[in-house]
Each structure stands twice: as structure tokens, then as C-alpha cells.
């Protein structure tokens, strides 16, 4: 770092060496004239080896898509198994704290992605509460005044849905990502019930097991749906009301909006014939300009401001990916999730820069985190009721 606070030396990245995320970020650093980033492997962090960081920014990247790291996080032997999120989450928090402690002990090193912020983003109930208390529009929970409510079983879920007057909800693993285990549940007259999910329910001698699948399927047998939801609840879930999305050309559409250093930059629109819009499930990118035209310029600007406000709830983190949906009426919008590692948007440019180039630019221009640090595994008193910067 020079005297003006600009990043002129190497950036350190905690990630999986050779992964396309690391390769892309290294290319962006090189394009900006910076040295090749030093990579600290997640596997080394998780194995408990000695950690030390060079002076300058330390960027924490995703630990995903590496079988060895998955095993070190305590994941099931079959990486397609949905269960085990709470075990992996606890191990991930411990690893984040190791990184934080090592950065704090390394003179001149500082974190560009705060472990405390990351921990909240990977806990859907805490993130929902933090956003809601800041006035960021989010899908309503099943508790009083739309707050998130704990759900421990399918039977309890149905009771809460009835009490809240919400016949359609999304059930999400508390610490999941990439739509893993997400269930869109619908109930109707005459006891009709339907669950749409990419999770495949398999009955074995050991009981019910859930596996991630690239095929979205529908369950209509209530006994199967109960087993599906009960299995998810055992690992922790977050449930929220199902807000019908904007539809264009027969596809339900939502957005991934990258916010870097307080600016909404890269936008991807995702269209699907199912409730899940994730691109890895066979869905396609939709036309961002068509979405913008459909909602109108004023509504679009309001939505981008909402994304910036959502990112502002995580002030010690350089970038976040905000999942934003416009309602079917094309006027209202809500933030579905905020993703700590939501910058994998290949081929999308903002002012000629890809997502990694935008982050490098912000670091070179002197971006630094603000706000107090908090441990990854521990919530400060009333932290989710603090107002977020706007």
C-alpha cells in the first residue's frame, strides 16, 4: 500500500489454486499492472498449517468446487448429498476465524471480505433479519410482522403457513447455496400439495437421503414431501413467502446484481420455466435491457439503489452478489439473498471491466472496509437490528 492507501503491491487471495475464480482474478490483476496475486489454499487453512499474510489486501474467495476442501469441511462422502450443511458451515466459520487471526497478526495485511459479514450471508435467517431491520425489502417470513420463524418439521411448516395465510413458500437450507435443497412448496384446495425442487429424494436402508440434481422435479405425494421437508429441517431451514416474479416471454425472471465498493456494476438476468432460476440448472440468461424496459427506468433505478443498500449491510466486504426479483406487477421488488461469492459472472462487462477487474479497480483506487469487525461465529448483541448504511 502506498501513502495514499492505494493497492500498489500484490493482493493475496484465499481460495482454491487453479480454480477459474482464481485464474480470472489473477488476469484482472495483471491487466491492472499488479503483481500476480499470492494464493493461500483453503486446503492449507483447513489442515491447520501456519498462516502468514503479506502486507496489503487479503481477498477471501469461495472454498467450493474442490473435492479435497469439501472433505476437509466435513462434507458427506458423496458431494451431491444435500445434507450436512450445518457441519460444513461450522467448519467454514472456524476456518474464517483462522484467516482473520492470521491477517490480524500479519503487519500491514487487511481483509477485503470480512469473515463476520461472510458468516451472516451464509446464514439465511440472520441475513434476512439484518436486511429486514434495515428496511431493505425482502420476501416475508412466517413469523409475526413477516419476520423469519424457526421451522423444525413439515407439520410445523404447514401450521405456520396456515397461520400466516401463505399457501406458497420457499423452503431453503439455512446454510445452502446454488439452490441446493431449495423447495418451492404450494398448497391448495382439497388438500392439494406440490413441491418443486432440484433435490432427488432417495430411500435407502439408512432412511431418506437427498441428492442434488441438475433436473428440477415435482413431488405431489404428501408423504414424500413431508419426508423431503423433514430431512431438510434436521439440518436447519429458512422459510419465506413465495413472491411471484416478473414474467417475460413465458419465463420467470430475476437478477443477480454485483455491488462493488458501494456501486451496482454487473447485472445478469436469469429466466426459467420453474421457480428456480439458477443457471447451472439448465436455465438461460435473459435480456437485461428487456427487463429494464419492462419495469421502467424509475423502478429500475430504485431496485439498483436497493441492491446498494443491501450491500451496505455488509460494510467490511468489498463485493457482494445480490439476488433481486421484480414482482409480477412490475412495480415492487425484493432482495432474495445476498451472496458472499456472487461474482462468478463470466462474459459480463461493466465499463469494459469484468467482475474481477471491477474489484481490482476498487482496490487500486483505495477502497478500504469500514465498520467494526465481528467474529464469524458470534453475533454481537442486537447486531441484526442495527441500521445499515445507505
Coordinates of C-alpha atoms in Angstrom, one line a residue:
X1 CA 0.0 0.0 0.0
X2 CA 1.3 3.5 -0.8
X3 CA 0.8 6.5 1.5
X4 CA -2.5 7.4 -0.2
X5 CA -3.9 4.0 0.7
X6 CA -3.8 2.7 -2.9
X7 CA -3.1 -1.0 -3.6
X8 CA 0.2 -1.0 -5.5
X9 CA 1.6 -4.3 -4.4
X10 CA 0.4 -7.9 -4.6
X11 CA -3.1 -8.9 -3.5
X12 CA -3.4 -12.1 -1.5
X13 CA -6.3 -14.4 -2.3
X14 CA -7.6 -17.2 0.0
X15 CA -9.0 -19.7 -2.5
X16 CA -8.6 -23.0 -4.4
X17 CA -5.5 -22.8 -6.6
X18 CA -6.2 -23.2 -10.3
X19 CA -9.9 -22.6 -10.0
X20 CA -11.4 -20.4 -12.6
X21 CA -12.2 -17.8 -10.0
X22 CA -8.5 -17.5 -9.0
X23 CA -7.4 -17.6 -12.7
X24 CA -9.9 -14.8 -13.6
X25 CA -8.8 -12.6 -10.7
X26 CA -5.1 -13.1 -11.4
X27 CA -5.8 -12.0 -15.0
X28 CA -7.6 -8.9 -13.8
X29 CA -4.6 -8.0 -11.5
X30 CA -2.2 -8.5 -14.3
X31 CA -4.3 -6.2 -16.6
X32 CA -4.1 -3.5 -14.0
X33 CA -0.3 -3.8 -13.8
X34 CA -0.2 -5.5 -10.4
X35 CA 1.9 -8.5 -9.5
X36 CA 0.4 -11.9 -9.7
X37 CA -1.8 -12.5 -6.5
X38 CA -0.4 -14.8 -3.9
X39 CA -2.8 -17.7 -3.3
X40 CA -3.3 -19.2 0.2
X41 CA -5.1 -22.5 -0.4
X42 CA -8.3 -23.3 1.5
X43 CA -6.9 -26.8 2.0
X44 CA -3.9 -25.4 3.9
X45 CA -6.2 -23.2 6.1
X46 CA -8.4 -26.2 6.9
X47 CA -5.5 -28.5 7.7
X48 CA -4.3 -26.2 10.4
X49 CA -1.0 -25.2 9.0
X50 CA 0.8 -22.0 9.9
X51 CA -0.6 -19.0 8.1
X52 CA 1.0 -15.6 7.4
X53 CA 0.0 -12.9 5.0
X54 CA 1.9 -10.3 3.1
X55 CA 1.1 -6.6 3.6
X56 CA -1.9 -5.4 1.6
X57 CA -5.4 -6.6 0.9
X58 CA -6.4 -10.2 1.5
X59 CA -9.4 -11.3 -0.6
X60 CA -11.4 -14.3 0.6
X61 CA -12.8 -16.4 -2.2
X62 CA -15.1 -19.4 -2.4
X63 CA -14.0 -22.7 -1.0
X64 CA -16.4 -24.6 -3.3
X65 CA -15.8 -27.0 -6.2
X66 CA -12.8 -28.7 -4.7
X67 CA -13.3 -32.3 -3.5
X68 CA -10.4 -32.2 -1.0
X69 CA -11.7 -29.0 0.5
X70 CA -15.3 -30.4 0.6
X71 CA -13.9 -33.4 2.6
X72 CA -11.9 -31.2 5.0
X73 CA -15.1 -29.2 5.7
X74 CA -16.7 -32.4 6.9
X75 CA -19.0 -32.8 3.9
X76 CA -20.5 -36.2 3.1
X77 CA -18.5 -38.7 1.0
X78 CA -20.8 -38.1 -1.9
X79 CA -20.6 -34.3 -2.7
X80 CA -24.0 -34.4 -4.3
X81 CA -25.6 -35.1 -0.9
X82 CA -27.7 -32.2 0.2
X83 CA -27.4 -32.9 4.0
X84 CA -24.5 -31.8 6.1
X85 CA -24.8 -28.1 5.6
X86 CA -24.6 -27.2 9.3
X87 CA -21.5 -29.3 9.8
X88 CA -19.8 -27.7 6.8
X89 CA -20.9 -24.2 7.9
X90 CA -19.4 -24.7 11.4
X91 CA -16.1 -25.8 9.9
X92 CA -16.2 -22.9 7.5
X93 CA -16.6 -20.4 10.3
X94 CA -13.7 -21.9 12.2
X95 CA -11.6 -21.6 9.0
X96 CA -12.6 -18.0 8.5
X97 CA -11.6 -17.2 12.1
X98 CA -8.2 -18.8 11.4
X99 CA -7.8 -16.5 8.4
X100 CA -8.9 -13.4 10.4
X101 CA -6.5 -14.2 13.3
X102 CA -3.6 -14.7 10.8
X103 CA -4.3 -11.5 9.0
X104 CA -4.5 -9.6 12.3
X105 CA -1.1 -11.0 13.2
X106 CA 0.5 -10.1 9.9
X107 CA 1.7 -6.4 9.8
X108 CA 0.1 -4.4 7.1
X109 CA -2.4 -7.1 6.0
X110 CA -6.1 -6.4 5.9
X111 CA -9.2 -8.2 4.8
X112 CA -11.2 -7.2 1.8
X113 CA -14.0 -9.6 2.7
X114 CA -14.9 -9.6 6.4
X115 CA -15.4 -13.1 8.0
X116 CA -18.3 -11.7 10.1
X117 CA -20.1 -10.4 7.0
X118 CA -19.5 -13.7 5.2
X119 CA -20.9 -15.7 8.1
X120 CA -24.1 -13.7 8.1
X121 CA -24.5 -14.1 4.3
X122 CA -24.2 -17.8 4.7
X123 CA -26.9 -17.9 7.4
X124 CA -30.2 -17.1 5.5
X125 CA -32.2 -16.3 8.7
X126 CA -29.6 -13.9 10.0
X127 CA -29.2 -12.2 6.6
X128 CA -33.0 -11.9 6.2
X129 CA -33.3 -10.3 9.6
X130 CA -30.4 -7.9 9.0
X131 CA -31.8 -6.8 5.7
X132 CA -35.4 -6.5 7.0
X133 CA -34.4 -4.4 10.0
X134 CA -32.6 -2.1 7.7
X135 CA -35.7 -1.6 5.7
X136 CA -34.4 -3.5 2.7
X137 CA -37.5 -5.2 1.0
X138 CA -37.3 -9.0 1.4
X139 CA -39.8 -11.8 1.0
X140 CA -41.8 -12.1 4.2
X141 CA -41.0 -14.8 6.7
X142 CA -43.7 -16.8 8.5
X143 CA -43.3 -15.1 11.9
X144 CA -45.0 -12.0 13.3
X145 CA -44.8 -9.0 11.1
X146 CA -43.1 -11.0 8.4
X147 CA -40.1 -11.9 10.5
X148 CA -38.2 -15.2 9.9
X149 CA -39.6 -18.0 12.1
X150 CA -37.8 -21.3 13.0
X151 CA -39.3 -24.3 11.3
X152 CA -38.5 -27.8 12.7
X153 CA -40.8 -30.1 10.7
X154 CA -43.2 -30.4 7.8
X155 CA -46.1 -30.4 10.2
X156 CA -44.9 -27.2 11.9
X157 CA -44.4 -25.6 8.5
X158 CA -48.0 -26.3 7.5
X159 CA -49.2 -24.8 10.7
X160 CA -47.1 -21.7 10.2
X161 CA -48.2 -21.3 6.6
X162 CA -51.9 -21.5 7.7
X163 CA -51.4 -19.0 10.5
X164 CA -49.6 -16.6 8.2
X165 CA -52.1 -17.1 5.3
X166 CA -49.3 -18.1 2.9
X167 CA -50.2 -21.1 0.8
X168 CA -46.9 -20.8 -1.2
X169 CA -43.5 -20.6 0.3
X170 CA -39.8 -21.3 -0.4
X171 CA -38.0 -23.7 2.0
X172 CA -34.2 -23.1 1.9
X173 CA -31.4 -24.9 3.7
X174 CA -30.1 -22.4 6.3
X175 CA -26.5 -22.6 5.0
X176 CA -27.0 -23.8 1.5
X177 CA -26.0 -22.2 -1.9
X178 CA -26.6 -22.7 -5.6
X179 CA -30.3 -23.8 -5.0
X180 CA -29.1 -26.9 -3.2
X181 CA -32.1 -28.4 -1.4
X182 CA -34.4 -25.4 -2.1
X183 CA -38.0 -26.4 -2.3
X184 CA -40.9 -24.3 -3.7
X185 CA -43.9 -25.5 -1.8
X186 CA -47.5 -24.9 -2.9
X187 CA -50.7 -25.9 -1.2
X188 CA -54.3 -25.6 -2.5
X189 CA -57.9 -26.6 -2.2
X190 CA -58.8 -30.2 -1.4
X191 CA -55.5 -30.9 0.3
X192 CA -53.5 -30.4 -2.9
X193 CA -49.8 -30.0 -2.3
X194 CA -46.8 -29.8 -4.6
X195 CA -43.1 -29.4 -4.1
X196 CA -40.7 -28.2 -6.8
X197 CA -37.0 -28.8 -6.2
X198 CA -33.8 -29.9 -7.7
X199 CA -33.3 -32.3 -4.8
X200 CA -33.8 -36.0 -5.5
X201 CA -35.3 -38.0 -2.6
X202 CA -33.9 -41.5 -2.3
X203 CA -35.0 -44.1 0.2
X204 CA -32.2 -46.3 1.5
X205 CA -31.8 -48.8 4.3
X206 CA -30.5 -45.9 6.4
X207 CA -33.6 -43.8 5.7
X208 CA -34.3 -40.8 3.5
X209 CA -31.4 -39.2 1.6
X210 CA -31.4 -36.1 -0.6
X211 CA -29.1 -35.6 -3.6
X212 CA -28.5 -32.5 -5.7
X213 CA -29.7 -33.0 -9.3
X214 CA -29.5 -30.8 -12.4
X215 CA -33.1 -31.7 -13.1
X216 CA -35.9 -29.8 -11.4
X217 CA -38.7 -32.2 -10.4
X218 CA -42.1 -32.0 -8.8
X219 CA -43.4 -34.1 -5.9
X220 CA -47.1 -34.4 -5.3
X221 CA -47.3 -37.2 -2.8
X222 CA -47.6 -35.5 0.6
X223 CA -45.8 -38.3 2.4
X224 CA -42.8 -37.8 0.1
X225 CA -43.0 -34.0 0.6
X226 CA -43.1 -34.4 4.3
X227 CA -40.0 -36.7 4.2
X228 CA -38.3 -34.1 2.0
X229 CA -39.0 -31.2 4.3
X230 CA -38.3 -33.1 7.5
X231 CA -34.9 -34.2 6.2
X232 CA -34.1 -30.5 5.3
X233 CA -35.3 -29.3 8.7
X234 CA -33.0 -31.6 10.5
X235 CA -30.1 -29.5 9.2
X236 CA -31.9 -26.2 9.6
X237 CA -34.0 -24.2 7.2
X238 CA -35.2 -20.7 6.4
X239 CA -38.7 -20.3 5.1
X240 CA -40.1 -17.3 3.3
X241 CA -43.2 -16.3 1.3
X242 CA -43.2 -17.0 -2.4
X243 CA -43.4 -13.8 -4.3
X244 CA -44.5 -14.3 -7.9
X245 CA -41.8 -13.0 -10.2
X246 CA -41.8 -10.8 -13.3
X247 CA -42.5 -12.9 -16.3
X248 CA -41.1 -12.2 -19.8
X249 CA -41.7 -14.5 -22.8
X250 CA -43.2 -17.1 -20.6
X251 CA -40.2 -17.2 -18.3
X252 CA -40.0 -16.2 -14.6
X253 CA -37.1 -13.7 -14.4
X254 CA -34.8 -12.4 -11.6
X255 CA -31.5 -10.7 -11.4
X256 CA -28.0 -11.2 -10.0
X257 CA -26.6 -7.7 -9.3
X258 CA -23.0 -7.4 -8.3
X259 CA -22.2 -4.5 -6.0
X260 CA -18.6 -3.5 -5.7
X261 CA -17.4 -0.8 -3.3
X262 CA -20.9 0.6 -3.0
X263 CA -21.8 0.7 -6.7
X264 CA -24.1 -1.6 -8.6
X265 CA -22.0 -2.7 -11.6
X266 CA -22.6 -6.1 -13.3
X267 CA -26.1 -7.4 -13.9
X268 CA -27.3 -10.8 -15.1
X269 CA -30.9 -11.6 -15.8
X270 CA -31.9 -15.3 -15.4
X271 CA -35.1 -16.8 -16.9
X272 CA -36.7 -20.1 -16.0
X273 CA -40.0 -22.1 -16.5
X274 CA -39.6 -23.3 -13.0
X275 CA -39.3 -21.4 -9.7
X276 CA -35.5 -22.0 -9.7
X277 CA -33.6 -19.6 -12.0
X278 CA -30.0 -20.8 -11.2
X279 CA -28.2 -21.1 -14.5
X280 CA -26.5 -24.4 -13.6
X281 CA -30.0 -26.0 -13.6
X282 CA -30.2 -25.5 -17.4
X283 CA -31.7 -22.1 -17.3
X284 CA -30.6 -19.3 -19.6
X285 CA -29.6 -15.7 -19.3
X286 CA -32.4 -13.4 -20.1
X287 CA -32.1 -9.9 -21.8
X288 CA -31.2 -7.4 -19.1
X289 CA -32.4 -4.5 -21.3
X290 CA -35.7 -6.2 -21.8
X291 CA -36.2 -6.5 -18.0
X292 CA -35.2 -2.8 -17.6
X293 CA -37.7 -1.7 -20.3
X294 CA -40.4 -3.9 -18.8
X295 CA -40.2 -2.3 -15.3
X296 CA -39.4 1.2 -16.4
X297 CA -36.4 3.4 -15.7
X298 CA -37.7 4.7 -12.4
X299 CA -38.4 1.3 -10.9
X300 CA -35.0 0.0 -12.2
X301 CA -33.1 2.8 -10.5
X302 CA -35.0 2.2 -7.3
X303 CA -34.1 -1.5 -7.5
X304 CA -30.4 -0.8 -8.1
X305 CA -30.5 1.6 -5.1
X306 CA -32.0 -1.3 -3.0
X307 CA -29.1 -3.5 -4.1
X308 CA -26.6 -0.9 -2.9
X309 CA -28.4 -0.6 0.4
X310 CA -28.4 -4.4 0.8
X311 CA -24.6 -4.5 0.2
X312 CA -24.2 -1.6 2.7
X313 CA -25.4 -4.0 5.4
X314 CA -22.0 -5.7 5.0
X315 CA -19.7 -2.7 5.1
X316 CA -16.5 -4.5 5.6
X317 CA -16.9 -6.5 2.4
X318 CA -15.7 -5.2 -1.0
X319 CA -18.3 -7.0 -3.2
X320 CA -21.5 -9.0 -2.9
X321 CA -23.9 -10.6 -5.3
X322 CA -27.5 -9.5 -4.7
X323 CA -30.3 -11.7 -5.9
X324 CA -33.1 -9.3 -6.8
X325 CA -36.6 -10.1 -8.1
X326 CA -39.3 -7.8 -9.5
X327 CA -42.8 -8.8 -8.6
X328 CA -45.3 -9.8 -11.3
X329 CA -46.9 -6.4 -11.1
X330 CA -43.5 -4.9 -12.4
X331 CA -43.5 -2.2 -9.6
X332 CA -42.4 -3.9 -6.4
X333 CA -39.1 -5.6 -5.9
X334 CA -37.4 -7.6 -3.1
X335 CA -33.9 -9.0 -2.3
X336 CA -34.0 -12.7 -2.1
X337 CA -30.4 -13.3 -1.0
X338 CA -27.0 -11.6 -0.7
X339 CA -24.1 -13.8 -1.8
X340 CA -20.6 -13.5 -0.4
X341 CA -19.1 -15.1 -3.5
X342 CA -21.7 -14.0 -6.1
X343 CA -19.1 -12.6 -8.6
X344 CA -18.8 -15.6 -11.0
X345 CA -20.5 -13.9 -13.9
X346 CA -18.3 -14.8 -17.0
X347 CA -18.6 -12.6 -20.0
X348 CA -20.4 -9.7 -18.3
X349 CA -18.6 -6.4 -18.5
X350 CA -19.2 -3.0 -16.8
X351 CA -17.3 -0.2 -18.5
X352 CA -15.1 -2.7 -20.1
X353 CA -14.2 -4.5 -16.9
X354 CA -15.3 -8.0 -15.8
X355 CA -16.3 -8.6 -12.2
X356 CA -12.7 -9.3 -11.0
X357 CA -11.4 -6.2 -12.9
X358 CA -14.0 -4.1 -11.1
X359 CA -12.8 -5.4 -7.7
X360 CA -9.1 -4.7 -8.7
X361 CA -10.0 -1.2 -9.8
X362 CA -11.7 -0.5 -6.4
X363 CA -8.6 -1.8 -4.5
X364 CA -6.3 0.3 -6.7
X365 CA -8.4 3.3 -6.1
X366 CA -8.0 2.9 -2.4
X367 CA -11.2 1.1 -1.1
X368 CA -11.0 0.1 2.5
X369 CA -13.5 -1.6 4.8
X370 CA -15.4 0.4 7.4
X371 CA -17.4 -0.5 10.5
X372 CA -16.4 -2.8 13.4
X373 CA -15.1 -6.3 12.9
X374 CA -17.1 -9.1 14.4
X375 CA -16.2 -12.8 14.8
X376 CA -17.5 -15.1 12.1
X377 CA -19.2 -17.4 14.5
X378 CA -20.6 -15.0 17.1
X379 CA -23.3 -12.4 16.7
X380 CA -22.8 -9.1 18.5
X381 CA -25.7 -8.1 20.8
X382 CA -28.7 -7.0 18.6
X383 CA -26.4 -6.9 15.5
X384 CA -29.2 -7.7 13.2
X385 CA -31.2 -4.8 14.5
X386 CA -28.6 -2.2 13.6
X387 CA -29.4 0.1 10.7
X388 CA -27.4 -0.5 7.6
X389 CA -25.5 2.3 5.8
X390 CA -27.4 3.7 2.8

